[in-house]
Coordinates of N, CA, C and O in Angstrom, one line a residue:
M1 N 70.6 123.9 -85.4 CA 72.0 124.2 -85.3 C 72.1 125.2 -84.2 O 71.3 126.1 -84.0
T2 N 73.1 125.0 -83.3 CA 73.3 125.9 -82.2 C 74.3 127.1 -82.5 O 75.4 126.9 -83.0
D3 N 73.8 128.3 -82.1 CA 74.7 129.5 -82.3 C 75.3 129.9 -80.9 O 74.5 130.5 -80.1
E4 N 76.5 129.3 -80.6 CA 77.1 129.5 -79.3 C 77.2 130.9 -79.0 O 77.1 131.2 -77.9
L5 N 77.6 131.7 -79.9 CA 77.7 133.2 -79.6 C 76.4 133.8 -79.1 O 76.4 134.5 -78.1
L6 N 75.3 133.5 -79.7 CA 73.9 134.0 -79.4 C 73.6 133.4 -78.0 O 73.1 134.1 -77.2
R7 N 73.8 132.1 -77.8 CA 73.5 131.4 -76.6 C 74.2 132.0 -75.5 O 73.7 132.4 -74.4
N8 N 75.5 132.3 -75.6 CA 76.4 133.0 -74.5 C 75.9 134.4 -74.2 O 75.9 134.7 -73.2
T9 N 75.5 135.0 -75.4 CA 75.0 136.5 -75.2 C 73.7 136.4 -74.4 O 73.6 137.3 -73.4
I10 N 72.7 135.5 -74.7 CA 71.6 135.4 -73.8 C 71.9 135.2 -72.4 O 71.3 136.0 -71.5
M11 N 72.7 134.3 -72.1 CA 73.0 133.9 -70.8 C 73.7 135.0 -70.1 O 73.5 135.3 -68.9
K12 N 74.6 135.8 -70.7 CA 75.4 136.8 -70.0 C 74.4 138.0 -69.7 O 74.5 138.7 -68.6
I13 N 73.5 138.2 -70.5 CA 72.5 139.4 -70.4 C 71.7 139.0 -69.2 O 71.5 139.8 -68.3
L14 N 71.1 137.8 -69.1 CA 70.2 137.3 -68.0 C 71.1 137.3 -66.8 O 70.4 137.6 -65.7
Y15 N 72.3 136.9 -66.8 CA 73.1 136.7 -65.6 C 73.3 138.2 -65.1 O 73.3 138.5 -63.8
R16 N 73.5 139.2 -65.9 CA 73.8 140.6 -65.6 C 72.6 141.1 -64.8 O 72.8 141.9 -63.8
V17 N 71.4 140.8 -65.3 CA 70.2 141.6 -64.6 C 69.5 140.5 -63.6 O 68.6 140.8 -62.9
D18 N 70.1 139.2 -63.4 CA 69.5 138.3 -62.3 C 69.4 139.0 -61.0 O 70.4 139.6 -60.6
P19 N 68.4 138.9 -60.3 CA 67.2 137.9 -60.5 C 66.0 138.5 -61.1 O 65.0 138.0 -61.1
V20 N 66.2 139.6 -61.7 CA 65.1 140.3 -62.4 C 64.8 139.6 -63.9 O 65.8 139.5 -64.6
P21 N 63.6 139.3 -64.1 CA 63.3 138.8 -65.4 C 63.4 139.7 -66.4 O 63.3 140.9 -66.1
M22 N 63.6 139.4 -67.7 CA 63.6 140.3 -68.8 C 62.6 139.9 -69.9 O 62.5 138.8 -70.2
R23 N 61.9 141.0 -70.4 CA 60.9 140.7 -71.4 C 61.7 140.3 -72.7 O 62.8 140.6 -73.0
R24 N 61.0 139.4 -73.4 CA 61.5 138.8 -74.7 C 62.1 139.8 -75.6 O 63.1 139.6 -76.2
R25 N 61.2 140.8 -76.0 CA 61.7 141.8 -76.9 C 62.8 142.6 -76.5 O 63.7 142.9 -77.3
T26 N 62.8 142.9 -75.2 CA 64.0 143.7 -74.7 C 65.3 142.8 -74.8 O 66.3 143.3 -75.1
L27 N 65.1 141.6 -74.4 CA 66.3 140.6 -74.4 C 66.8 140.5 -75.9 O 68.0 140.5 -76.1
A28 N 65.9 140.4 -76.9 CA 66.4 140.1 -78.2 C 67.1 141.5 -78.7 O 68.1 141.5 -79.2
A29 N 66.5 142.7 -78.3 CA 67.2 143.9 -78.6 C 68.6 144.1 -77.9 O 69.6 144.5 -78.6
E30 N 68.7 143.6 -76.8 CA 69.9 143.6 -75.9 C 71.0 142.8 -76.7 O 72.1 143.1 -76.7
C31 N 70.5 141.6 -77.1 CA 71.4 140.7 -77.8 C 72.0 141.3 -79.1 O 73.1 141.2 -79.4
E32 N 71.1 141.9 -79.8 CA 71.4 142.7 -81.1 C 72.5 143.7 -80.7 O 73.5 143.8 -81.5
I33 N 72.3 144.4 -79.8 CA 73.3 145.5 -79.4 C 74.6 144.9 -79.0 O 75.7 145.4 -79.5
A34 N 74.5 143.9 -78.2 CA 75.7 143.3 -77.7 C 76.5 142.6 -78.8 O 77.8 142.7 -78.8
M35 N 75.8 142.0 -79.7 CA 76.6 141.3 -80.8 C 76.9 142.2 -82.1 O 77.7 141.8 -82.9
G36 N 76.2 143.3 -82.0 CA 76.4 144.3 -83.1 C 75.9 143.9 -84.5 O 76.5 144.2 -85.5
T37 N 74.8 143.0 -84.4 CA 74.3 142.6 -85.7 C 72.8 142.3 -85.5 O 72.3 142.2 -84.3
V38 N 72.1 142.2 -86.5 CA 70.7 141.8 -86.6 C 70.5 140.4 -86.4 O 71.1 139.5 -87.0
I39 N 69.6 139.9 -85.5 CA 69.5 138.6 -85.2 C 68.1 138.2 -85.8 O 67.1 138.8 -85.5
S40 N 68.0 137.1 -86.6 CA 66.6 136.7 -87.0 C 65.8 136.2 -86.0 O 66.3 135.7 -84.9
K41 N 64.5 136.4 -86.1 CA 63.5 135.8 -85.1 C 63.6 134.3 -84.9 O 63.7 133.8 -83.8
E42 N 63.9 133.6 -86.0 CA 64.1 132.1 -86.0 C 65.2 131.9 -85.1 O 65.3 130.7 -84.3
S43 N 66.4 132.5 -85.4 CA 67.6 132.2 -84.6 C 67.4 132.4 -83.2 O 67.8 131.5 -82.3
F44 N 66.8 133.5 -82.8 CA 66.7 133.9 -81.4 C 65.7 132.8 -80.8 O 65.9 132.3 -79.7
D45 N 64.5 132.6 -81.4 CA 63.6 131.6 -80.8 C 64.2 130.2 -80.6 O 63.9 129.6 -79.7
S46 N 65.0 129.8 -81.6 CA 65.7 128.6 -81.6 C 66.6 128.4 -80.4 O 66.6 127.4 -79.6
E47 N 67.4 129.4 -80.1 CA 68.3 129.5 -78.9 C 67.5 129.6 -77.6 O 67.9 128.9 -76.7
I48 N 66.5 130.3 -77.6 CA 65.7 130.3 -76.4 C 65.1 129.0 -76.0 O 65.1 128.5 -74.9
A49 N 64.5 128.4 -77.1 CA 64.0 127.0 -76.9 C 65.0 126.0 -76.5 O 64.7 125.1 -75.6
A50 N 66.2 126.1 -77.1 CA 67.3 125.2 -76.7 C 67.7 125.4 -75.2 O 67.9 124.5 -74.4
L51 N 67.7 126.7 -74.7 CA 68.1 127.0 -73.4 C 67.0 126.5 -72.4 O 67.3 126.0 -71.3
R52 N 65.7 126.6 -72.8 CA 64.7 126.2 -72.0 C 64.7 124.6 -71.9 O 64.5 124.1 -70.8
R53 N 65.0 124.0 -73.0 CA 65.1 122.5 -72.9 C 66.3 122.0 -72.0 O 66.1 121.1 -71.3
A54 N 67.3 122.8 -72.0 CA 68.5 122.5 -71.1 C 68.1 122.9 -69.7 O 69.0 122.7 -68.8
K55 N 67.0 123.5 -69.4 CA 66.5 124.0 -68.1 C 67.5 125.0 -67.5 O 67.7 125.2 -66.4
L56 N 68.1 125.9 -68.4 CA 69.0 126.9 -68.1 C 68.2 128.3 -67.8 O 68.6 129.1 -67.1
I57 N 67.1 128.4 -68.5 CA 66.3 129.6 -68.4 C 64.8 129.1 -68.3 O 64.5 128.2 -68.7
G58 N 64.0 130.0 -67.7 CA 62.7 129.8 -67.5 C 61.8 130.9 -68.3 O 62.5 131.9 -68.7
E59 N 60.6 130.6 -68.4 CA 59.7 131.6 -69.1 C 58.5 131.7 -68.5 O 58.0 130.9 -67.7
G60 N 57.9 133.0 -68.6 CA 56.6 133.4 -67.9 C 55.9 134.4 -68.6 O 56.3 134.6 -69.8
R61 N 54.9 134.9 -68.0 CA 54.2 136.0 -68.6 C 54.1 137.2 -67.6 O 54.1 137.1 -66.4
D62 N 54.2 138.4 -68.2 CA 54.3 139.7 -67.3 C 53.2 140.6 -67.8 O 53.0 140.9 -69.1
G63 N 52.6 141.4 -67.0 CA 51.8 142.7 -67.2 C 50.6 142.3 -67.8 O 50.1 141.2 -68.0
I64 N 49.9 143.4 -68.1 CA 48.4 143.3 -68.6 C 48.6 142.7 -70.1 O 47.7 141.9 -70.4
L65 N 49.5 142.9 -70.8 CA 49.6 142.5 -72.1 C 50.0 141.0 -72.2 O 50.1 140.4 -73.4
G66 N 50.5 140.5 -71.2 CA 51.0 139.1 -71.1 C 52.2 138.9 -72.0 O 52.3 137.8 -72.6
E67 N 53.1 139.8 -71.8 CA 54.4 139.7 -72.6 C 55.3 138.5 -72.0 O 55.2 138.3 -70.8
D68 N 55.9 137.9 -72.9 CA 56.9 136.7 -72.5 C 58.1 137.3 -71.8 O 58.6 138.3 -72.2
I69 N 58.4 136.7 -70.7 CA 59.5 137.1 -69.9 C 60.5 135.9 -69.7 O 59.9 134.7 -69.8
H70 N 61.8 136.1 -69.6 CA 62.8 135.0 -69.5 C 63.7 135.4 -68.2 O 63.9 136.6 -68.0
F71 N 64.2 134.3 -67.5 CA 64.9 134.4 -66.3 C 65.7 133.3 -66.1 O 65.5 132.2 -66.8
L72 N 66.9 133.4 -65.4 CA 67.7 132.2 -65.2 C 67.0 131.3 -64.1 O 66.6 131.7 -63.1
T73 N 67.1 130.0 -64.5 CA 66.7 129.1 -63.4 C 68.0 128.9 -62.4 O 69.0 129.4 -62.7
V74 N 67.8 128.1 -61.4 CA 68.9 127.9 -60.4 C 70.1 127.1 -61.2 O 71.1 127.6 -61.0
A75 N 69.7 126.3 -62.1 CA 70.8 125.5 -62.9 C 71.5 126.6 -63.8 O 72.7 126.6 -64.0
G76 N 70.7 127.6 -64.3 CA 71.3 128.6 -65.3 C 72.0 129.5 -64.5 O 73.1 130.0 -65.0
Q77 N 71.7 129.8 -63.2 CA 72.6 130.8 -62.5 C 73.8 130.1 -62.1 O 74.8 130.7 -62.3
A78 N 73.7 128.9 -61.8 CA 75.1 128.1 -61.4 C 76.0 128.0 -62.7 O 77.2 128.2 -62.6
E79 N 75.4 127.7 -63.9 CA 76.2 127.7 -65.1 C 76.7 129.0 -65.5 O 77.9 129.1 -65.9
A80 N 75.9 130.0 -65.4 CA 76.4 131.4 -65.7 C 77.5 131.8 -64.7 O 78.5 132.4 -65.2
R81 N 77.5 131.5 -63.5 CA 78.4 131.9 -62.5 C 79.7 131.2 -62.9 O 80.8 131.8 -62.8
R82 N 79.6 129.9 -63.2 CA 80.8 129.1 -63.6 C 81.4 129.7 -64.8 O 82.7 129.8 -64.9
A83 N 80.6 130.0 -65.9 CA 81.3 130.4 -67.1 C 81.7 131.9 -67.2 O 82.6 132.2 -67.8
F84 N 80.8 132.8 -66.5 CA 81.0 134.2 -66.6 C 81.6 134.8 -65.4 O 82.0 136.0 -65.4
G85 N 81.6 134.1 -64.3 CA 82.0 134.4 -63.0 C 82.1 135.6 -62.2 O 82.5 136.1 -61.5

């Protein structure tokens, strides 16, 4: 099931910091702050996976600890620019 509010929040946050990638834990915390509620790990992971399948966000590894990072793809940038302008 798609949580449109969470999906839009993820996209808005990544659009705000674009082109800088954001660590997964930081992104999850920013989403909770923006939405004013606790987000389950399963819901967050599900939306991240859906955005990756739609090729709107990309994923990589960062730093010595190899933390997951997320960033907007070219398609994601265009979609975010169209939606949030």
